[in-house]
XYZ file of C-alpha atoms in Angstrom:
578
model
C 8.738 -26.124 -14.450
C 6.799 -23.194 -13.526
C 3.095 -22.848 -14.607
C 3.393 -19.693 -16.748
C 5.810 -22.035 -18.953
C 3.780 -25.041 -18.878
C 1.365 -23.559 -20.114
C 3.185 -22.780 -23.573
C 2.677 -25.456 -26.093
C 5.806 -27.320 -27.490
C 5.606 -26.070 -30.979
C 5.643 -22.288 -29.351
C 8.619 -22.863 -27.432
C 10.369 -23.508 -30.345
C 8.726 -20.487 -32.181
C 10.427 -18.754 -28.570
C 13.832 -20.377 -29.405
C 14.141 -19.319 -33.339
C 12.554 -15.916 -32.534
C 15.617 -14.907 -29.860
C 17.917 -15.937 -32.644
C 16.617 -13.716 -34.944
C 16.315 -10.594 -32.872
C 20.039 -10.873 -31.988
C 20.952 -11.364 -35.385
C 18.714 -8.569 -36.305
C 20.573 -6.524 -33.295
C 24.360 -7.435 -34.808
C 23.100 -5.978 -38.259
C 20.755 -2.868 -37.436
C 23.580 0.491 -36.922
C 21.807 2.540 -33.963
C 20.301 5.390 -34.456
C 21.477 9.258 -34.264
C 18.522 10.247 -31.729
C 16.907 8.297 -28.735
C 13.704 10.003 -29.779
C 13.665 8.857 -33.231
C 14.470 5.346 -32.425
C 11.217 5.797 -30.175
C 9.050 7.096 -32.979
C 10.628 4.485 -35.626
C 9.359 2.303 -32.698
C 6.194 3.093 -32.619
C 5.700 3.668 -36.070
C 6.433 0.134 -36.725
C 3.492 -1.112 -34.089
C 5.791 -3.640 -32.392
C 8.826 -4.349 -30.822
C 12.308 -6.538 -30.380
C 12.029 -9.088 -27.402
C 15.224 -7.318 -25.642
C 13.484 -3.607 -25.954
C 11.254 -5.486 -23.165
C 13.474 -5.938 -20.554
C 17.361 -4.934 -21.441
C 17.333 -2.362 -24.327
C 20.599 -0.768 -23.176
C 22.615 -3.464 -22.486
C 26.336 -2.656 -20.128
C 28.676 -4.867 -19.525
C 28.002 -4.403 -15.730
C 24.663 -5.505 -16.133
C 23.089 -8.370 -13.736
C 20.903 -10.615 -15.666
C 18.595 -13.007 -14.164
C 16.359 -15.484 -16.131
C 12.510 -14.945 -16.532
C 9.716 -17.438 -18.039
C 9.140 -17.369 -22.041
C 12.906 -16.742 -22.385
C 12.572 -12.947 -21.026
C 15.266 -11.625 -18.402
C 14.974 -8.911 -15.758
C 18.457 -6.740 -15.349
C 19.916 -5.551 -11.981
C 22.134 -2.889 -10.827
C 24.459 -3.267 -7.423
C 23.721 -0.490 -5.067
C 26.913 -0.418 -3.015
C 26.243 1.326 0.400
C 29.031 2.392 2.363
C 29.097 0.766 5.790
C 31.519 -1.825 6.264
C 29.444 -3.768 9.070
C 26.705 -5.936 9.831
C 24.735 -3.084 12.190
C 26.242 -0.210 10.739
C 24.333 1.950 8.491
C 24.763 5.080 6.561
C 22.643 8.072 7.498
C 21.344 9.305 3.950
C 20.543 12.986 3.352
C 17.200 12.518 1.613
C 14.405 14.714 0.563
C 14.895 17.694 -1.296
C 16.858 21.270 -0.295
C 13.883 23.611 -0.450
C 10.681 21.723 -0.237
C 8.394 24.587 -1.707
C 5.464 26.577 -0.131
C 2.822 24.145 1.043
C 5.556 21.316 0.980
C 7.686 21.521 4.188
C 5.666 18.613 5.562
C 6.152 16.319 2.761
C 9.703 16.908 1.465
C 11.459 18.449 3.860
C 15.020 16.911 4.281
C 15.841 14.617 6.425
C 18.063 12.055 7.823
C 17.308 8.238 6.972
C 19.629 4.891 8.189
C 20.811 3.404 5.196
C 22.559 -0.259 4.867
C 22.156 -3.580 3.201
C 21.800 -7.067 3.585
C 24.468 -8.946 1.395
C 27.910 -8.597 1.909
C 30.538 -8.962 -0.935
C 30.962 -13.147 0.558
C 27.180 -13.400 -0.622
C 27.891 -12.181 -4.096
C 29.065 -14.348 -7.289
C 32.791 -12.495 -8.202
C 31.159 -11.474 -11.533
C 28.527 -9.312 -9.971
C 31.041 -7.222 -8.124
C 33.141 -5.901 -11.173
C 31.904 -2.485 -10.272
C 33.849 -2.614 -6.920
C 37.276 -2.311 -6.151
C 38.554 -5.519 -4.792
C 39.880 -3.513 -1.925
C 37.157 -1.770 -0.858
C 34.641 -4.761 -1.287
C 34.654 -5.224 2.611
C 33.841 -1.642 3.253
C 30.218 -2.002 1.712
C 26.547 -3.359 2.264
C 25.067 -4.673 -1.074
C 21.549 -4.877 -2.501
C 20.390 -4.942 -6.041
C 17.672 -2.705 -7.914
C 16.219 -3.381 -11.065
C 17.850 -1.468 -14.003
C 14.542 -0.936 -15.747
C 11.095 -0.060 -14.505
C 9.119 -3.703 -14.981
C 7.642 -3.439 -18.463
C 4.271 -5.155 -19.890
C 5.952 -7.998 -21.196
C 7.562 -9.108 -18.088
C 4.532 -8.185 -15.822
C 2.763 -10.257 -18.278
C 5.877 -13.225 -18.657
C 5.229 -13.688 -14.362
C 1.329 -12.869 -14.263
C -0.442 -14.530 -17.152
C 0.092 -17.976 -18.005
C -1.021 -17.177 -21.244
C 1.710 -14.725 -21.937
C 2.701 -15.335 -26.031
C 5.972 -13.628 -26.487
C 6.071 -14.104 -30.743
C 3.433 -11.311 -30.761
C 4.326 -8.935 -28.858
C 3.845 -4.784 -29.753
C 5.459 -1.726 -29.156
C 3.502 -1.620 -25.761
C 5.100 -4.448 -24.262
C 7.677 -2.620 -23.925
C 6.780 0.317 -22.154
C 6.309 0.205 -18.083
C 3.535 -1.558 -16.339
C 0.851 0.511 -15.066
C -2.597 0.488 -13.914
C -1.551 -2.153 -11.441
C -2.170 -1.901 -7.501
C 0.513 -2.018 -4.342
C -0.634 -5.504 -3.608
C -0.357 -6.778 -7.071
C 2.997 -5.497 -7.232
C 3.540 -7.880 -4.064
C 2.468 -10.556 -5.266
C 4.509 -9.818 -8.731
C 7.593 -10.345 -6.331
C 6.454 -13.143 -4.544
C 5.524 -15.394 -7.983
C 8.826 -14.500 -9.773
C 10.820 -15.549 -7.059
C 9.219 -18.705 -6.449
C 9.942 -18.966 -9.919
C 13.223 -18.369 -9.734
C 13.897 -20.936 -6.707
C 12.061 -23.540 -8.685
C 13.732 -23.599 -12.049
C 17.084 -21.181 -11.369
C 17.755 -21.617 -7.923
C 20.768 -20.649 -8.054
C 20.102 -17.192 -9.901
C 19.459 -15.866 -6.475
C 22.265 -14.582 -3.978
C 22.326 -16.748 -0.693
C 24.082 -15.904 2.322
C 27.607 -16.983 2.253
C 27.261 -18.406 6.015
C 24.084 -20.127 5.382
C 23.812 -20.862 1.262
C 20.005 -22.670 2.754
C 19.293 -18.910 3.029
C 18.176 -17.549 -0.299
C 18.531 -13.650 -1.644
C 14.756 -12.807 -2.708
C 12.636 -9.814 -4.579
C 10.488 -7.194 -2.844
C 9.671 -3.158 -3.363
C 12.398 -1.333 -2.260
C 12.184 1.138 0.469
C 11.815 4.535 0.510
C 15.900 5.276 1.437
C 16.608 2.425 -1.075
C 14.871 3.714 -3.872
C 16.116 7.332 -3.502
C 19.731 6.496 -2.656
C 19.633 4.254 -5.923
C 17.631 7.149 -8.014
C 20.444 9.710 -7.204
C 23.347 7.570 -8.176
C 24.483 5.781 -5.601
C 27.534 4.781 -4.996
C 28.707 6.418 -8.590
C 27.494 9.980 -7.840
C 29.748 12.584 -6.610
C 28.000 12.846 -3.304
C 26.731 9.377 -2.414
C 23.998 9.519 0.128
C 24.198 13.609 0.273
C 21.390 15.363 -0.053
C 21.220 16.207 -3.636
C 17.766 18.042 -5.687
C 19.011 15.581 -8.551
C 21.713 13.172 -9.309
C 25.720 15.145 -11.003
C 24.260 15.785 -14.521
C 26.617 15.860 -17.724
C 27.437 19.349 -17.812
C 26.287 19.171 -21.713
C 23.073 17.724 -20.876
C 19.534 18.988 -19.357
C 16.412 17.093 -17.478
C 15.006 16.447 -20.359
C 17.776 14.174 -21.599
C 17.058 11.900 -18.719
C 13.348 12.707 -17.830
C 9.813 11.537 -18.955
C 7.841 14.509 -17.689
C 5.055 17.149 -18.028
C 6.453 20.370 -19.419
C 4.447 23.669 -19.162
C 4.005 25.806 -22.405
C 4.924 23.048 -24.811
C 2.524 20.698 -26.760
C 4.920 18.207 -27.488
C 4.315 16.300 -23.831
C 3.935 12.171 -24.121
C 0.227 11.554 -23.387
C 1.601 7.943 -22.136
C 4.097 6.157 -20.740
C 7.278 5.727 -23.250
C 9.341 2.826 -23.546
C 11.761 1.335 -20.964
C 15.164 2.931 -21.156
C 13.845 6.002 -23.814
C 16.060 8.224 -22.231
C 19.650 8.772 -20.084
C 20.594 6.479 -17.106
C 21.633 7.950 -13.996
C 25.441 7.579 -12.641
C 24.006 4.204 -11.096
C 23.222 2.759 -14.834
C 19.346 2.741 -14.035
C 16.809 4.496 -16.382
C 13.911 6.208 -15.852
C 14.089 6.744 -12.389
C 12.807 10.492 -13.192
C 9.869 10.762 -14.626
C 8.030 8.312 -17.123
C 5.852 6.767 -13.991
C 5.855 6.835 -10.848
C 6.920 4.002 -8.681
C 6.120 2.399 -5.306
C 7.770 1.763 -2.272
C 7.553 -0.255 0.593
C 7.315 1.928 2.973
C 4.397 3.829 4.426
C 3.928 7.879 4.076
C 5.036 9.910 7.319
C 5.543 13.557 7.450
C 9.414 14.759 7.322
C 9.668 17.359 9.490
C 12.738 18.610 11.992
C 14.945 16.200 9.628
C 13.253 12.889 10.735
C 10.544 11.206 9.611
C 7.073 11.858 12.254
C 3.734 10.838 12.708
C 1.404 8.200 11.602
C 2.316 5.354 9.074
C -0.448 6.145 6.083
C -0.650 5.424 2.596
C 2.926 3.987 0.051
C 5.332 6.390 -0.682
C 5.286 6.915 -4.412
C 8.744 8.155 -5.897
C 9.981 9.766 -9.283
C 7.528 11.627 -10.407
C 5.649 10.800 -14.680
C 4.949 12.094 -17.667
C 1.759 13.313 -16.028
C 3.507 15.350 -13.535
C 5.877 18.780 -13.465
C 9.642 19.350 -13.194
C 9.552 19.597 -9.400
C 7.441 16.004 -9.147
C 10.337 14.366 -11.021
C 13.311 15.064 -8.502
C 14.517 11.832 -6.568
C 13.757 13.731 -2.873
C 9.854 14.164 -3.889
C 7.775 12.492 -1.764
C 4.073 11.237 -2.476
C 1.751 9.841 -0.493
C -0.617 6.859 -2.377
C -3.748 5.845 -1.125
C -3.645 1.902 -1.567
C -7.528 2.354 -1.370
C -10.409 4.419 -2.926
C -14.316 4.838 -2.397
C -14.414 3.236 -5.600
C -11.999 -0.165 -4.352
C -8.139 -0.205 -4.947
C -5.905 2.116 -6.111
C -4.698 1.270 -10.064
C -3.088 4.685 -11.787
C -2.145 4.759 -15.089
C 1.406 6.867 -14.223
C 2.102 4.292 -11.132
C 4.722 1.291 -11.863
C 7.530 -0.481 -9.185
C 11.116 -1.768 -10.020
C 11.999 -4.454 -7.620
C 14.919 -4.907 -5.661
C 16.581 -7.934 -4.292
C 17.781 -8.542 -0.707
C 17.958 -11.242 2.024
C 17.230 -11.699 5.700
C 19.652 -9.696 8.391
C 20.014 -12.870 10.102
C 20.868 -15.863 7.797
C 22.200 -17.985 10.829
C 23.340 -17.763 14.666
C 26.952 -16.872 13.510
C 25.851 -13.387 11.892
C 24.510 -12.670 15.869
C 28.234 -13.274 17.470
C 29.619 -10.989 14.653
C 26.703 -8.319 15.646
C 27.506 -8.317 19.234
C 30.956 -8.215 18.517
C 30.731 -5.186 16.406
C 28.079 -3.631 18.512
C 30.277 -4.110 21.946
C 33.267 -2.722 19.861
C 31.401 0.412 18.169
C 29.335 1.369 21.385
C 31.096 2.699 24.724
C 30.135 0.412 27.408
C 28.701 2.757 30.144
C 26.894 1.251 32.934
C 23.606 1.678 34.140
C 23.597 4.231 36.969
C 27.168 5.474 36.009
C 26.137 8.627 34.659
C 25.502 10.920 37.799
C 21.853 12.431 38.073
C 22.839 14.764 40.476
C 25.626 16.332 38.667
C 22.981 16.794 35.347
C 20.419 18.401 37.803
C 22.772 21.007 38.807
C 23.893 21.508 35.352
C 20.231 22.052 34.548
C 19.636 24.654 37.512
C 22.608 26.265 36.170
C 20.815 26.819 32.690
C 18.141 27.827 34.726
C 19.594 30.689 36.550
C 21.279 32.083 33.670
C 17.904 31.984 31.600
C 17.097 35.444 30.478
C 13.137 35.024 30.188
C 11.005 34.089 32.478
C 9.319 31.517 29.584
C 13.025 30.112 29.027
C 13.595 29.397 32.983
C 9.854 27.439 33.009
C 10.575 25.323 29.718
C 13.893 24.389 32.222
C 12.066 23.732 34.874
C 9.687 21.637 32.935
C 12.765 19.751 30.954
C 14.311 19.473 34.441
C 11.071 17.649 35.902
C 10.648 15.263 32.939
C 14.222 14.334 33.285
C 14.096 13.684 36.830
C 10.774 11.394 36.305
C 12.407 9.633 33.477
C 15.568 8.883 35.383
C 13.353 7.767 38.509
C 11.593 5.218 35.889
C 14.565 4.364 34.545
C 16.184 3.749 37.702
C 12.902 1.220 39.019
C 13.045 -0.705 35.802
C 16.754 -1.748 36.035
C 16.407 -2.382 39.489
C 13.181 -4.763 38.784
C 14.999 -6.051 35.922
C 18.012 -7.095 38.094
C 16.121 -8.565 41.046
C 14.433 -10.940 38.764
C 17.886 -12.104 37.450
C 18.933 -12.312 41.502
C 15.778 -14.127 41.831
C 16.162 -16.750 39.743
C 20.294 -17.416 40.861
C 18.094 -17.994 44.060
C 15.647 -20.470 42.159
C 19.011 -22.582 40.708
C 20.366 -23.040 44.648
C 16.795 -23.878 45.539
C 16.878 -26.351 42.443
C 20.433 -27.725 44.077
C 19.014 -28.276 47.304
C 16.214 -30.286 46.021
C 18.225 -32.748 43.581
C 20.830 -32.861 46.499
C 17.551 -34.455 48.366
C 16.614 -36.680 46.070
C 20.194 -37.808 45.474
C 20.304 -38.422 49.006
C 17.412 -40.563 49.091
C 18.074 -42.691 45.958
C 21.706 -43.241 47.631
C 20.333 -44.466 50.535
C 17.959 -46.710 48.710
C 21.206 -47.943 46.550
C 22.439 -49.024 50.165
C 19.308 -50.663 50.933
C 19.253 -52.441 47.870
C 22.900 -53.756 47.948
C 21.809 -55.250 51.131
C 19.112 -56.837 50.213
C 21.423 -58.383 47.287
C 23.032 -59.950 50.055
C 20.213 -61.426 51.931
C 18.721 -63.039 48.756
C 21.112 -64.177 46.595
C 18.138 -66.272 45.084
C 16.496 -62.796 43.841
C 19.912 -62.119 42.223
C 18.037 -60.426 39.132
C 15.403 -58.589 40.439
C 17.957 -56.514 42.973
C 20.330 -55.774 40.404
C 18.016 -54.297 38.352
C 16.884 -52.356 41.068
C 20.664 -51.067 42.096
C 21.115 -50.295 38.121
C 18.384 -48.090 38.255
C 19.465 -46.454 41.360
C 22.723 -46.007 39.956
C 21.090 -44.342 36.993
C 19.434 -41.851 38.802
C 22.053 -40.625 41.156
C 24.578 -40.222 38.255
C 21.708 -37.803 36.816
C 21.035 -36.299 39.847
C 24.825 -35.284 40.054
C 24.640 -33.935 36.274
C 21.652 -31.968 37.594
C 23.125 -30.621 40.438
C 26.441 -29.725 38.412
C 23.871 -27.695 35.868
C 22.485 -25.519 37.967
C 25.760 -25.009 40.296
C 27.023 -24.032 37.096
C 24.365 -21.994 35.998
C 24.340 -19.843 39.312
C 27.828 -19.027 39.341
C 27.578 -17.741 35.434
C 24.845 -15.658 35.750
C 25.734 -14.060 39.073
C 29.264 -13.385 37.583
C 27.799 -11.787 34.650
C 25.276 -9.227 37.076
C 28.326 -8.476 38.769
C 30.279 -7.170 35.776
C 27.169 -5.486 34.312
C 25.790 -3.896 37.238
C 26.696 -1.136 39.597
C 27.074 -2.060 43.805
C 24.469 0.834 44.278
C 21.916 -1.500 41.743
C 22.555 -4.452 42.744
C 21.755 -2.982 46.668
C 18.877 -1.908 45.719
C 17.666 -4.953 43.679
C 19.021 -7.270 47.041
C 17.012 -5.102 49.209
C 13.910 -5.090 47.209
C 13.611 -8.801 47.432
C 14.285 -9.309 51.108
C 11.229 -6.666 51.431
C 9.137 -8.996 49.193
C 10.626 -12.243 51.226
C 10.040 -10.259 54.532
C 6.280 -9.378 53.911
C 4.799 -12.411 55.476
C 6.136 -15.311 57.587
C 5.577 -18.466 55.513
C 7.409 -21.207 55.108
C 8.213 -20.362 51.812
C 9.255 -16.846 52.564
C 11.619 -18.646 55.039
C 13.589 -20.606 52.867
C 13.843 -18.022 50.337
C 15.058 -15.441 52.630
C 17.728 -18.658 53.984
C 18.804 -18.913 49.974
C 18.980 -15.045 49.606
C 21.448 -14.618 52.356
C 23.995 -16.917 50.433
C 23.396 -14.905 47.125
C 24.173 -11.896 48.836
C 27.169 -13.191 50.555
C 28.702 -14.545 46.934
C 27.735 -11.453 45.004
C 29.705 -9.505 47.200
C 32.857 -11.862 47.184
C 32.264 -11.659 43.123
C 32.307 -7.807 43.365
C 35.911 -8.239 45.765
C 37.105 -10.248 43.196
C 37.405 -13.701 44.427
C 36.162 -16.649 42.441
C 33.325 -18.516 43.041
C 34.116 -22.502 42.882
C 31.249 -25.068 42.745
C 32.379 -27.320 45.448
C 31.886 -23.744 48.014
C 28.918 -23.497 46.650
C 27.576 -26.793 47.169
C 29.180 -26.817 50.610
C 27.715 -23.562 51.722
C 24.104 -24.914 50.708
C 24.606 -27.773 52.161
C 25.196 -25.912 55.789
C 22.484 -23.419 55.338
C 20.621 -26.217 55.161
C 21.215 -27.884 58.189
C 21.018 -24.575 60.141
C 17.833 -23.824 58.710
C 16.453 -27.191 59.865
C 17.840 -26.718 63.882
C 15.931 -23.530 63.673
């Protein structure tokens, strides 16, 4: 039991218990209302509030409900993203069409990846009633709260205090005045929550159920992709100023906001869910307050995000702020600190969301590879021809027409030819150092092949002894046992690493180019070749055997582990007459 509950004495749990029955009885009987607004001011008039208007006060039958303390619930939303794969992602349109004068750094559009950790496996069947059964496999799946977190359910998590049979018109209306890294930590207590007394209120991964779904701040693409509809808008992931209105309806049926020329603008926060949801179900994702994101501020500019990771990204727009602060695509940066300490602002709130881990288990890494060696063409290093791009380049460069264009060539034509040099010294250090160590598993052969050598002979000597002194029966026995014991693991060992050398050179065969691989052999018989020790000797002995197998691998003829041994074995033996 957590300690916010605990903390509630037994004669108030039951005042919890008979209070819930009342206020859904009290639902069942009360007709709603003509007017959102006037439910608001009947609302407020009466100074307090139902224990649903906290945390569900539009209830749909595609709702996802998960259990809080003090008998509270916090409502979800599934944000279906588009990409049927484990590393695929969407690339959102985000920001806004026409940033503004002043603005083009800040909301410029741009292009975001976009996907999700669950897939439809991870997922109880009831949450997915949104999604056609046969297009379940064709989306990435998180979940975003339907509701910005009001006082009451800040309060439910936060204070172990929290009385919910007084609660006031206030407890239902966002939490505020709150900073980034309580908002954290708001995320990290209700999910330990959660684990302890509803563990299994949490998606796991369907591959590894040990793996457990969790609550965090949603990203920046997250949020925005959610704001503007999702999956249920018109344009999913398009760059949109605002989510596909009702063509009956304006902004202000959905937005909490500051309106020019009119006295009639809140001078607070409102109440959760006061006005329209979006296509995605959620409410108040324009305007009311503004909410934070995970990410860190950059600048959007040339339709990527640039620069320096700064301040939280703070989304939506409040009833502090104008029309254009409210669009989804409005980006803010927030300070998480002040000259006066942390940042707390009275229009600033969060709505979680709830994802998982990208890699529940070892599985989820074949399926990755698999997809990524499927969805990617395989094009060698060194295949694509330098030479031929250089000429295409002095091409460009003749035709320039300004002297300015013909230097920027020049200068794009130098940087390429550096990079490609680089490129071309790091692959080729890169593949010597898996040549090097094929040499260091032959070198590991030839010394378990002496040591098996020696404990055979001492086997022999032993056995004879046995024979000499039958009296010492035990003693020699014991001694042949042990022999025995080592020469079967010397044989395992040897087996190992013959093994291991003829996987890894097959596999830098079929990944590498002859022209690499060359290079990479002739860069370590330079390093070999640099000074006559011993050492140098026998490596450069070794080397001459890799070089002689990689080549039969690149001919095409297989590489058995008795020829390998064999071959060792009479390098061996010449090395020593020499």
């Amino acid at each position: 039991m957590s300690n916010i509950f605990s903390a509630c004495r037994p004669l108030r749990e039951k005042l919890c218990l008979a209070l819930r029955g009342l206020i859904i009885s009290s639902l069942l009987a009360v007709p709603c209302l003509p007017s959102q607004d006037c439910a608001f001011a009947a609302l407020v008039a009466k100074g307090s509030a139902q224990l649903q208007d906290t945390y569900n006060p539009k209830p749909d039958p595609e709702d996802i409900i998960l259990p809080m303390p003090n008998g509270l619930s916090m409502v979800f939303k599934l944000v279906a993203v588009p990409v049927g794969g484990t590393l695929s992602s969407m690339p959102a349109s985000l920001g806004v069409a026409s940033a503004g004068e002043g603005r083009e750094l800040y909301d410029s559009n741009y292009v975001a990846p976009l996907s999700a950790a669950f897939s439809w496996q991870d997922l109880p069947e009831n949450w997915l009633a949104s999604v056609p059964k046969d297009k379940r496999s064709k989306y990435r799946y998180y979940l975003i709260a339907k509701y910005e977190v009001s006082q009451l359910q800040w309060k439910a998590v936060m204070d172990p205090s929290c009385d919910v049979t007084k609660i006031t018109s206030k407890d239902a209306c966002p939490v505020s005045s709150i900073s980034w890294y309580d908002a954290l930590q708001y995320t990290e207590k209700y999910t330990d929550w959660l684990l302890k007394e509803h563990p299994d209120a949490l998606p796991s991964s369907a591959s590894n159920t040990a793996v457990t779904g969790f609550l965090r701040l949603p990203t920046e693409a997250e949020w925005e992709y959610a704001a503007l509809g999702g999956q249920n808008d018109v344009k999913p992931g398009k760059q949109q100023d605002f989510f596909t209105m009702d063509e009956s309806l304006t902004l202000d049926d959905y937005a909490v906001y500051y309106k020019e020329g009119t006295s009639h603008n809140a001078s607070e926060a409102q109440p959760i869910g006061s006005k329209r949801p979006n296509p995605l179900g959620l409410y108040d994702t324009a305007g009311n307050i503004a909410e934070m994101t995970m990410d860190p501020f950059r600048f959007s500019m040339a339709g990527a995000l640039l620069g320096s990771a700064g301040g939280f990204v703070r989304k939506g727009g409040s009833f502090q702020t104008a029309r254009e602060e409210v669009m989804p695509g409005r980006r803010e940066e927030a300070a998480p600190f002040q000259k006066k300490g942390v940042l707390k602002a009275r229009d600033l709130g969060f709505r979680p969301v709830i994802s998982c881990v990208n890699i529940p288990d070892i599985a989820i890494l074949k399926e990755i590879e698999k997809e990524h060696l499927e969805d990617v063409p395989q094009i060698l290093p060194g295949q694509v021809d330098e030479g031929t791009l250089q000429q295409e380049l002095q091409k460009l460069i003749d035709k320039a027409g300004s002297e300015q264009s013909k230097a920027n060539l020049r200068a794009l034509q130098s940087q390429f030819h550096q990079k490609s040099r680089l490129e071309a010294e790091a692959r080729t250090a890169t593949l010597a150092s898996k040549l090097q160590n094929c040499i260091m598993y032959l070198k590991a052969v030839e010394h378990y092949q002496f040591r098996l050598s020696v404990s055979t002979m001492q086997k022999n000597s032993q056995e004879n002894m046995l024979k000499n002194q039958p009296q010492n029966k035990e003693k020699w026995q014991g001694l042949i046992q042990k022999s025995n014991l080592a020469i079967t693991n010397f044989n395992h060992y040897i087996d190992n690493a013959v093994s291991l050398y003829i996987s890894d050179l097959g596999d830098i065969v079929q990944g590498t180019t002859d022209k690499d691989r060359q290079k990479a052999l002739a860069s370590l018989k330079n390093t070999y070749s640099s000074s006559q020790t011993s050492y140098n000797k026998e490596m450069m002995r070794i080397l001459a055997l890799v070089q002689k197998d990689t080549a039969d691998l690149a001919k095409g003829k297989k590489l058995r582990a008795a020829t390998v041994k064999q071959a060792l074995s009479q390098a061996g033996k010449q090395g020593k007459k020499k």
